[in-house]
PDB file of C-alpha atoms and ligand atoms in Angstrom:
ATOM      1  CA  UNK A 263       0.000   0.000   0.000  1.00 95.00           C
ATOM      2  CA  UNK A 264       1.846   3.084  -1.401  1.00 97.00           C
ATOM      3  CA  UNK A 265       0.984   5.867   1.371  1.00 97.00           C
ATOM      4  CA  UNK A 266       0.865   8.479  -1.254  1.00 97.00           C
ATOM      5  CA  UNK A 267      -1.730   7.049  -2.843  1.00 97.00           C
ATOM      6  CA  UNK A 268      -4.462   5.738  -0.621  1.00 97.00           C
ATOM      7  CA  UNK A 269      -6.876   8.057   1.673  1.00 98.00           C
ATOM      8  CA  UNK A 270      -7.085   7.998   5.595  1.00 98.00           C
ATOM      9  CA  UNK A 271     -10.174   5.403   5.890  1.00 98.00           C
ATOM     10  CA  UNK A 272      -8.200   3.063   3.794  1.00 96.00           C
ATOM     11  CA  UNK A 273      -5.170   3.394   6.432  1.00 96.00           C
ATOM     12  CA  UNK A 274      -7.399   2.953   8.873  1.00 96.00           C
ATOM     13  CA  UNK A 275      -9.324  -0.054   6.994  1.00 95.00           C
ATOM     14  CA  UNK A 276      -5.763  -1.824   6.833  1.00 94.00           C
ATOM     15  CA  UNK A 277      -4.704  -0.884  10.257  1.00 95.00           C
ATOM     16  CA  UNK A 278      -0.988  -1.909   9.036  1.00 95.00           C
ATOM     17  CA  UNK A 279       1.663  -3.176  11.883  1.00 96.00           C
ATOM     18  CA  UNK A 280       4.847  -2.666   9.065  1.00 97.00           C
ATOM     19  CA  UNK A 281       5.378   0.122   7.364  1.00 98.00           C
ATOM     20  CA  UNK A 282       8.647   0.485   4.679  1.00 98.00           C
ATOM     21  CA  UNK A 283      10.352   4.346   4.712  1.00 98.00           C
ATOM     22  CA  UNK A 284      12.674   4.652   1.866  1.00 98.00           C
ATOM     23  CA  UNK A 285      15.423   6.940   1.735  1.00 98.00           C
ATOM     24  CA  UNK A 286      17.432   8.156  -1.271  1.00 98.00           C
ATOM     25  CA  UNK A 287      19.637  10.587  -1.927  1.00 98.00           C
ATOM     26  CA  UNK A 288      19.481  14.152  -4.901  1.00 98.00           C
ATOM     27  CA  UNK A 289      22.941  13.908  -6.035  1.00 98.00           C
ATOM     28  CA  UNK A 290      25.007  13.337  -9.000  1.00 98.00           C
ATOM     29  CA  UNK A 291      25.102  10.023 -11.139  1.00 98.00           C
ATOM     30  CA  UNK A 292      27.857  10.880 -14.070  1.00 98.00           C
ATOM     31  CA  UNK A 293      26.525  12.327 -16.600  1.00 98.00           C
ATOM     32  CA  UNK A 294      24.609   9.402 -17.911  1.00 98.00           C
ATOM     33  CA  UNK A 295      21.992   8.558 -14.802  1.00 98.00           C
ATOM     34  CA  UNK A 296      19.538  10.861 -12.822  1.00 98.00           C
ATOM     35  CA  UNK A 297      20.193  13.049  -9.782  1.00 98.00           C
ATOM     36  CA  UNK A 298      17.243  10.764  -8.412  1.00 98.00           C
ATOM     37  CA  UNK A 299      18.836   7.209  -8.835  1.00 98.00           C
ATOM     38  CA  UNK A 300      19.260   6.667  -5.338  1.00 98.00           C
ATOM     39  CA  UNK A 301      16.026   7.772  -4.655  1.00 98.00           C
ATOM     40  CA  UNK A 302      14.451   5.848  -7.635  1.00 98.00           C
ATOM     41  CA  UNK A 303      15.932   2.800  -6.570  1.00 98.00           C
ATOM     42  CA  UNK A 304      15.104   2.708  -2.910  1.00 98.00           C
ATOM     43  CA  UNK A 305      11.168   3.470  -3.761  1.00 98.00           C
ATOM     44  CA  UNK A 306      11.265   0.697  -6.432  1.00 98.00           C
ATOM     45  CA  UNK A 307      12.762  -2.268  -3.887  1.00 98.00           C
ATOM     46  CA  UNK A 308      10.389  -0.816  -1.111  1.00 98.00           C
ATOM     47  CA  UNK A 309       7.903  -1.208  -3.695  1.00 98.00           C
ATOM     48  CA  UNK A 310       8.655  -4.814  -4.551  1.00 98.00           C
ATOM     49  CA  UNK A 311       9.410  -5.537  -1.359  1.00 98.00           C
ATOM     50  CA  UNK A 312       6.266  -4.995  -0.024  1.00 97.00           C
ATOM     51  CA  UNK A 313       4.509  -6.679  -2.756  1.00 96.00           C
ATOM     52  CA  UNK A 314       7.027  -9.761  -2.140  1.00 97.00           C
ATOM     53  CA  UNK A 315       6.115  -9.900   1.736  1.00 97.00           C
ATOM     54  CA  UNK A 316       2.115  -8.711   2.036  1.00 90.00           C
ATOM     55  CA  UNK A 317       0.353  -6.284  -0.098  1.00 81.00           C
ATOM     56  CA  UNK A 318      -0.804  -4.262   2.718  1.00 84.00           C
ATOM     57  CA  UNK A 319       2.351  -3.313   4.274  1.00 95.00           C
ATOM     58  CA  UNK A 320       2.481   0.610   3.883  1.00 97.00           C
ATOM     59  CA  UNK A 321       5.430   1.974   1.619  1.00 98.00           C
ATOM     60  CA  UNK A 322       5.879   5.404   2.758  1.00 98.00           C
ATOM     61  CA  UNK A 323       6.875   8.175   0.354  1.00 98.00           C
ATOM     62  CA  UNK A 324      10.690   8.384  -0.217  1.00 98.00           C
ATOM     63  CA  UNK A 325      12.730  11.049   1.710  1.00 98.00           C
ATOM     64  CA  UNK A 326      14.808  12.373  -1.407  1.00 98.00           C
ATOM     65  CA  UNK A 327      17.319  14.722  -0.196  1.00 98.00           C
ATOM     66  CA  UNK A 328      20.356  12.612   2.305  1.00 98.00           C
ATOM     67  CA  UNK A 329      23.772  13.088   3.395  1.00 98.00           C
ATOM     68  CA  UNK A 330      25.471  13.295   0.315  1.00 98.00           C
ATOM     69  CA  UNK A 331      27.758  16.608   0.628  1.00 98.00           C
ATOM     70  CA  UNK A 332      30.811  14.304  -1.046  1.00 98.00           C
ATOM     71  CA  UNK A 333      29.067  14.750  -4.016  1.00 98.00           C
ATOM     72  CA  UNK A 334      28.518  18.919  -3.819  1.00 98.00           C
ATOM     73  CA  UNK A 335      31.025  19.701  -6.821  1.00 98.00           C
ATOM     74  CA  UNK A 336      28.811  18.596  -8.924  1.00 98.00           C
ATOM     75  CA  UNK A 337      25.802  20.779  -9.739  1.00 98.00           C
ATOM     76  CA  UNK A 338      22.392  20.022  -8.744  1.00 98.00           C
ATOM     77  CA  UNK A 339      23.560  17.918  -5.801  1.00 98.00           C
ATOM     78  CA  UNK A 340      21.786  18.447  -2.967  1.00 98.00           C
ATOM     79  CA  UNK A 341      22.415  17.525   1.134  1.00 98.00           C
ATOM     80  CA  UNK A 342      21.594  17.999   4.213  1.00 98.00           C
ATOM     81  CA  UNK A 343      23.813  17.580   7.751  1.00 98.00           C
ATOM     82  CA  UNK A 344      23.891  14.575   9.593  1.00 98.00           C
ATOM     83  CA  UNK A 345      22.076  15.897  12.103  1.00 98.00           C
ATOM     84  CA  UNK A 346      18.930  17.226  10.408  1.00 98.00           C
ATOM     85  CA  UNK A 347      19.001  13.874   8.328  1.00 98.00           C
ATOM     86  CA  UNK A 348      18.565  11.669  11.535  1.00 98.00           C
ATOM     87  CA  UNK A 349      15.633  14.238  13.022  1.00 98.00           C
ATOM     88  CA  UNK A 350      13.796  14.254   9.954  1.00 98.00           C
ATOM     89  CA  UNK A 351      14.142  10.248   9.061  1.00 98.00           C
ATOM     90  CA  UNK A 352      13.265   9.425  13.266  1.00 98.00           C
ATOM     91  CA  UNK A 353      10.453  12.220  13.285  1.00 98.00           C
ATOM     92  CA  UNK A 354       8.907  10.788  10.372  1.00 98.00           C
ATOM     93  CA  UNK A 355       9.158   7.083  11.190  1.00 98.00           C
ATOM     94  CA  UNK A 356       7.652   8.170  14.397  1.00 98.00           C
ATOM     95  CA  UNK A 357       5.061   9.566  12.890  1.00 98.00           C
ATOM     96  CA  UNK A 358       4.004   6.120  11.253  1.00 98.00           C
ATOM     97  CA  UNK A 359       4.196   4.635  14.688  1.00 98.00           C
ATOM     98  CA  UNK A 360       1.783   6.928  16.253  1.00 98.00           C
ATOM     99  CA  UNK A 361      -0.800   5.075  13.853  1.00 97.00           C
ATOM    100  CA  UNK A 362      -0.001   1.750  15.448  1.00 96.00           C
ATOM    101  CA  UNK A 363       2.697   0.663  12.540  1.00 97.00           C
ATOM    102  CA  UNK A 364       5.502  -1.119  15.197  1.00 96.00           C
ATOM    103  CA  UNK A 365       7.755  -2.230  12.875  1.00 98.00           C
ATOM    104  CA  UNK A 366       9.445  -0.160  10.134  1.00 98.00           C
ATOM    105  CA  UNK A 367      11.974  -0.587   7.872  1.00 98.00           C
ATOM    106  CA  UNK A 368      14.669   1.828   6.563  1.00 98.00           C
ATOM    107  CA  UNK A 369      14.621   1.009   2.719  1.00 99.00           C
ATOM    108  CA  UNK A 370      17.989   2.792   1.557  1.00 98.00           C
ATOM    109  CA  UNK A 371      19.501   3.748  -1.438  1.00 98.00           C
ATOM    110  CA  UNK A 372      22.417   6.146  -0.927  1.00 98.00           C
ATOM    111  CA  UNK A 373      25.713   4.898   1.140  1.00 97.00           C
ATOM    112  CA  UNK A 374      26.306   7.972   2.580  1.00 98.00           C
ATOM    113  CA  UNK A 375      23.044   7.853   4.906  1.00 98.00           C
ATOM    114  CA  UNK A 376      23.890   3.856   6.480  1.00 98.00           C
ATOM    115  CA  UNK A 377      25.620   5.109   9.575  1.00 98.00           C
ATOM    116  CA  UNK A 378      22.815   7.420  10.150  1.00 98.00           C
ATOM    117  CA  UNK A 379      20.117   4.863   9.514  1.00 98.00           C
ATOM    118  CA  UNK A 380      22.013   2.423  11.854  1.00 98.00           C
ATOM    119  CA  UNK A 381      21.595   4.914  14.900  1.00 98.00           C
ATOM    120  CA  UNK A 382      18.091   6.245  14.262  1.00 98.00           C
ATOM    121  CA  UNK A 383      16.636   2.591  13.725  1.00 98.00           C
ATOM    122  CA  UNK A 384      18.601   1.545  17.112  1.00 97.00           C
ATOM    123  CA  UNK A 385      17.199   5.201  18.775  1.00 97.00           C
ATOM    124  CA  UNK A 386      13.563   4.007  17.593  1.00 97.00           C
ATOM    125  CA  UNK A 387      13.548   0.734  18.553  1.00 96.00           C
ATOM    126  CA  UNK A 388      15.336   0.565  22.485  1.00 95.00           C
ATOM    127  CA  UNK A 389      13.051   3.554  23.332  1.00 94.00           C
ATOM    128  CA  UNK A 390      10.559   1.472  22.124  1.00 95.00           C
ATOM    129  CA  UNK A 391       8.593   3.942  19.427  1.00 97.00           C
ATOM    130  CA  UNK A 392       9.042   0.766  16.804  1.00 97.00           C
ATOM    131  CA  UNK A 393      10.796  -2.139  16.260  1.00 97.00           C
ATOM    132  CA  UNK A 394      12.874   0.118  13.520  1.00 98.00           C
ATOM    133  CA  UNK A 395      15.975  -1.840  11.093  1.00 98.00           C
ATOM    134  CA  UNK A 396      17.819  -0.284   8.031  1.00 98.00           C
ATOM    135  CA  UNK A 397      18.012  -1.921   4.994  1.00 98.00           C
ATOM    136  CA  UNK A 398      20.419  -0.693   2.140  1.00 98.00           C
ATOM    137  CA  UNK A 399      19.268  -2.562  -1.182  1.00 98.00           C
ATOM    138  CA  UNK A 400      22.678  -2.782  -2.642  1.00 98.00           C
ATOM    139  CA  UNK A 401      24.399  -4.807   0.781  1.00 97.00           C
ATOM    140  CA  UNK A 402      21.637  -6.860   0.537  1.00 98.00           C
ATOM    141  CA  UNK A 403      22.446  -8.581  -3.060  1.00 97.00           C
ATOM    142  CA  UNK A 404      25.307  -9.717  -5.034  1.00 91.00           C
ATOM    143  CA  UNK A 405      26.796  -6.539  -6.097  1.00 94.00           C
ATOM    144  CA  UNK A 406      30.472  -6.865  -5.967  1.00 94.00           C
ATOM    145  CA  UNK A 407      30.921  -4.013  -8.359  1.00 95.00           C
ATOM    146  CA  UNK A 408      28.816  -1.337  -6.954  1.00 96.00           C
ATOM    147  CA  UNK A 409      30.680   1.633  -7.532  1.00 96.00           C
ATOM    148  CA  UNK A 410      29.206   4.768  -8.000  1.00 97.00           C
ATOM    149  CA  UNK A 411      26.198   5.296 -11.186  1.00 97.00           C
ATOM    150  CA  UNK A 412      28.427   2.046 -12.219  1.00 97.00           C
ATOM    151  CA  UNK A 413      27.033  -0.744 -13.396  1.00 97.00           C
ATOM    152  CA  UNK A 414      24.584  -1.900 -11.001  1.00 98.00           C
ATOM    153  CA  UNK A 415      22.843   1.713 -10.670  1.00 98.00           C
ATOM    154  CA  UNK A 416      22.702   2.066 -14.151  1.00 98.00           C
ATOM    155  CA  UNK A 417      21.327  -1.263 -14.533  1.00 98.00           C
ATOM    156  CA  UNK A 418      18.843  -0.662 -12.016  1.00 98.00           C
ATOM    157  CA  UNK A 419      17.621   2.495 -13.574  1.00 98.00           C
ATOM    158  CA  UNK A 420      18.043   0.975 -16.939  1.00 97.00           C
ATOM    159  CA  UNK A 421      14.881  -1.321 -15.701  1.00 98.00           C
ATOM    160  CA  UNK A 422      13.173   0.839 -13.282  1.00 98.00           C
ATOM    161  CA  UNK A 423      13.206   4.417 -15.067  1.00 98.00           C
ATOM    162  CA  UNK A 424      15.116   3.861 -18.661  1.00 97.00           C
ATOM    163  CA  UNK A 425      13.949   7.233 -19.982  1.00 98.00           C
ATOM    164  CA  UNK A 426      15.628   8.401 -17.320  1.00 98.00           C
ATOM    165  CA  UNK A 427      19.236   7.006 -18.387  1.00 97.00           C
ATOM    166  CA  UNK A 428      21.358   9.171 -21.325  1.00 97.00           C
ATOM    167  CA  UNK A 429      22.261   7.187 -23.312  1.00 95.00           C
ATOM    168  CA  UNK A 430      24.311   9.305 -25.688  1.00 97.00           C
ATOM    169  CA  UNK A 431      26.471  10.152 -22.388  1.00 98.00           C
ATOM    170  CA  UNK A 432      28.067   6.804 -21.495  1.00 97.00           C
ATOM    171  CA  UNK A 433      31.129   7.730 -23.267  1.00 97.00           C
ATOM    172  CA  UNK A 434      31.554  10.754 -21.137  1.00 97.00           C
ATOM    173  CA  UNK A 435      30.355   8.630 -18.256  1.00 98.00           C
ATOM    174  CA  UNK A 436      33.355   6.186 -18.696  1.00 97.00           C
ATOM    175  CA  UNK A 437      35.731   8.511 -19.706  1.00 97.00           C
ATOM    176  CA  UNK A 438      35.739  10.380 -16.528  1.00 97.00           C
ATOM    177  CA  UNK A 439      35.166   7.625 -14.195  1.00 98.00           C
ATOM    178  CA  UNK A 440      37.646   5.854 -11.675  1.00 97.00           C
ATOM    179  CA  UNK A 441      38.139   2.418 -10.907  1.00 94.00           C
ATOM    180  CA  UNK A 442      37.775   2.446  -7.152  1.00 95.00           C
ATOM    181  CA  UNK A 443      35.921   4.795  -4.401  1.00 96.00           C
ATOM    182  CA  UNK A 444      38.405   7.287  -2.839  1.00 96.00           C
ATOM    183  CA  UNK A 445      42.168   7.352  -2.309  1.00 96.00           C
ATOM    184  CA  UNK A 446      43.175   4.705   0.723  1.00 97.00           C
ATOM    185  CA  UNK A 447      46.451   4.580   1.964  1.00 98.00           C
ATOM    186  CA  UNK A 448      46.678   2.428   5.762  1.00 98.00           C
ATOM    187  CA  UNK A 449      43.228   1.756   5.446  1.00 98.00           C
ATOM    188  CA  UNK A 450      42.284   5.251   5.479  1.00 98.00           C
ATOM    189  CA  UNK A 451      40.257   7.291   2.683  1.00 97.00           C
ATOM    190  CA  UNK A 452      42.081  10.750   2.182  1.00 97.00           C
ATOM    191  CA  UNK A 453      39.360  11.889  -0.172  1.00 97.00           C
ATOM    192  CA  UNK A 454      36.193  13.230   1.496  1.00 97.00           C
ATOM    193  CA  UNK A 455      34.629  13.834  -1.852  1.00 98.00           C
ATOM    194  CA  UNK A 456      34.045  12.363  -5.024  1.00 98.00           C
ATOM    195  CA  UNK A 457      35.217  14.646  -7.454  1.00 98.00           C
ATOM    196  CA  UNK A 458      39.095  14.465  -5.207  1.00 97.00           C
ATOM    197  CA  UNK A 459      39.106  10.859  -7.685  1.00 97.00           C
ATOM    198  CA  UNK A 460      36.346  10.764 -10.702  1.00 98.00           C
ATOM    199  CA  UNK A 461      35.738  13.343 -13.018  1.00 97.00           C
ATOM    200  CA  UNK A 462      32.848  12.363 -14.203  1.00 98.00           C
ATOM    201  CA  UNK A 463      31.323  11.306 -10.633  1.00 98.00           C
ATOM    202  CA  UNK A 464      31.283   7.946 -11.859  1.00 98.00           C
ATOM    203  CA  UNK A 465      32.967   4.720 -10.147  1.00 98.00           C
ATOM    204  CA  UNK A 466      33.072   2.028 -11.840  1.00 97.00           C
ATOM    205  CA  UNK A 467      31.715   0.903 -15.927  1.00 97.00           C
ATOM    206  CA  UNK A 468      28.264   1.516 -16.622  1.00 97.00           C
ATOM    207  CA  UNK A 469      28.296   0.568 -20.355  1.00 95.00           C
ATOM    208  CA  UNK A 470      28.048  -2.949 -19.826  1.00 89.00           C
ATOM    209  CA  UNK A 471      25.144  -2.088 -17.530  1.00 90.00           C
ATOM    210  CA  UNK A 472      21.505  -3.632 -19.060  1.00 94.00           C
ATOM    211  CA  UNK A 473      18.162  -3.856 -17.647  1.00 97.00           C
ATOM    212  CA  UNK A 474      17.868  -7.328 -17.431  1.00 98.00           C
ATOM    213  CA  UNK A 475      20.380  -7.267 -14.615  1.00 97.00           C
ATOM    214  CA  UNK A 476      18.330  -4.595 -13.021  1.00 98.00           C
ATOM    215  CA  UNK A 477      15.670  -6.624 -13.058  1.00 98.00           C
ATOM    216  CA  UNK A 478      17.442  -9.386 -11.357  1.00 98.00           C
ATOM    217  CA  UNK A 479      18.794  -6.756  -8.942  1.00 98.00           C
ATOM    218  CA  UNK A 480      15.299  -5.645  -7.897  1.00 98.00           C
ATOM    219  CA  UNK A 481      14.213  -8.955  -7.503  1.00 98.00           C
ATOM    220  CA  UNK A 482      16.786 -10.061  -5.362  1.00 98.00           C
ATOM    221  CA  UNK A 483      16.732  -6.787  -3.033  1.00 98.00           C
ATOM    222  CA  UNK A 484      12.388  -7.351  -2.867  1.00 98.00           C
ATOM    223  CA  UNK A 485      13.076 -10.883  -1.774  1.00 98.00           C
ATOM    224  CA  UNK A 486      15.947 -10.235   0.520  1.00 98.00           C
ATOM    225  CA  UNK A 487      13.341  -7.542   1.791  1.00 98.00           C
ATOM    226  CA  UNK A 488      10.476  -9.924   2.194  1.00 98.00           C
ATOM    227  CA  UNK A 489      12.840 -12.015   3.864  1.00 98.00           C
ATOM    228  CA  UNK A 490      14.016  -9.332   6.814  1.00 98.00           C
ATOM    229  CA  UNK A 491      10.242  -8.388   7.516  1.00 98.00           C
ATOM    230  CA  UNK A 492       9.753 -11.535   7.529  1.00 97.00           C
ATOM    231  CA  UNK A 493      12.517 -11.939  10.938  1.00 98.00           C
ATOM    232  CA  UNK A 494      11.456  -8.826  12.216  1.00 97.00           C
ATOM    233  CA  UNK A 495       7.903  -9.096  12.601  1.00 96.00           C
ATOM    234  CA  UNK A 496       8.575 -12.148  14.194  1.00 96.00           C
ATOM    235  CA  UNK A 497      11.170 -11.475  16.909  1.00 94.00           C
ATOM    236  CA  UNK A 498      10.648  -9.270  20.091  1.00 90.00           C
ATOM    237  CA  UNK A 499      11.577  -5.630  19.698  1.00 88.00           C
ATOM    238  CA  UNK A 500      14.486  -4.641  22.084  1.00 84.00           C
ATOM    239  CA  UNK A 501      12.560  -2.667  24.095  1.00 74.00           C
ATOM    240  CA  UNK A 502      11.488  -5.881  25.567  1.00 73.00           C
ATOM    241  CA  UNK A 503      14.740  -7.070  26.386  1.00 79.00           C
ATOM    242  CA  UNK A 504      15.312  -7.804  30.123  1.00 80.00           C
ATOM    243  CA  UNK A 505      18.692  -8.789  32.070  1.00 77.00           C
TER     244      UNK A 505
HETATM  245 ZN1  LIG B 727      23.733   6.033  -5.980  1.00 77.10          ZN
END
């Protein structure tokens, strides 16, 4: 049940106990995929997700602007701090739990908001507002060579929104990209932002990137999904925890 789309009685006809928040990220993608792609992508697993588990789970709408200041050489990025990030995200989850929802999950689709996730799902769920886990689509499936608007966002986008994807870019895309995320020396990133090592914003190859494997990618984050509501719903929340 997409939130956005239903009226109050039907919420209240459904009386749902799970509810699905995605969160994305406005920030570059090359020059070949959306600003949106995080976004795009974590609405599209919550989505499936949902469908894959029970129909009447709520999918909230997506929060679309994250912590993605890495990215802010690159016009049209946009970010917020870490702090405003983790009000908004527990404020709103909260929000769900008011209506009785007591277990959400954290659908992600942007790297940069995970730590962030981690510590407002743990907030939510010892002080007992709702049983509250993050989920980040791309840890959740085989994606070995995630990069950055590489070849598993592209491919993702390639199935989910292909108008979206510029085609006549991917040379530019590749061009400019790097082979690895950041500059590491002793186990330590020097870069704090992506344009210190791609100049086209890109990590990794996106040309080999089709949208049969996106398909396969959405299917296997929606079941992996399906699969961690599945736990959840069925273990106590932490709130019950005694010692
Ligand atoms: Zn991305």
């Amino acid at each position: 049940m997409k939130l956005a789309e239903v009226t109050w009685p039907d919420v209240e006809g459904a009386d749902p106990d799970v509810a699905l928040l995605p969160t994305g990220s406005t920030e570059q993608h090359g020059p070949h995929a959306p600003l949106s792609t995080d976004t795009i992508a974590a609405e599209a697993v919550a989505a499936a997700g949902a469908e894959a588990y029970d129909g009447s789970t709520v999918v909230a709408p997506p929060i679309p602007v994250g912590i993605a200041e890495e990215h802010r050489h690159f016009p049209g990025t946009m970010w917020v701090s870490e702090d405003t990030f983790r009000a908004y995200v527990r404020e709103a989850a909260a929000s769900l739990a008011h209506h009785g929802v007591d277990r959400i999950v954290l659908v992600n689709g942007h790297g940069g908001n995970v730590a962030a996730l981690r510590e407002v799902a743990g907030q939510l769920s010892r002080d007992g507002t709702a049983y509250t886990v993050p989920f980040t689509w791309f840890d959740a499936v085989d994606a070995p060579d995630m990069g950055h608007a590489g070849p598993v966002e592209t491919s993702m986008v390639r199935h989910v929104a292909p108008d979206l994807v510029q085609e006549d870019r991917i040379g530019e895309a590749v061009a400019g990209a790097s082979d690895g995320w950041g500059e590491w020396v002793s186990g330590v990133n020097l870069a704090f932002d992506s344009a210190a090592f791609s100049d086209s914003g890109v990590v990794g190859d996106p040309s080999g990137a089709d949208a049969e494997r996106g398909e396969a990618l959405l299917d296997a984050a929606a079941s992996a999904l399906a699969t961690l509501l599945e736990a959840i719903v069925a273990r106590d929340p932490p709130e019950d925890l005694e010692r």
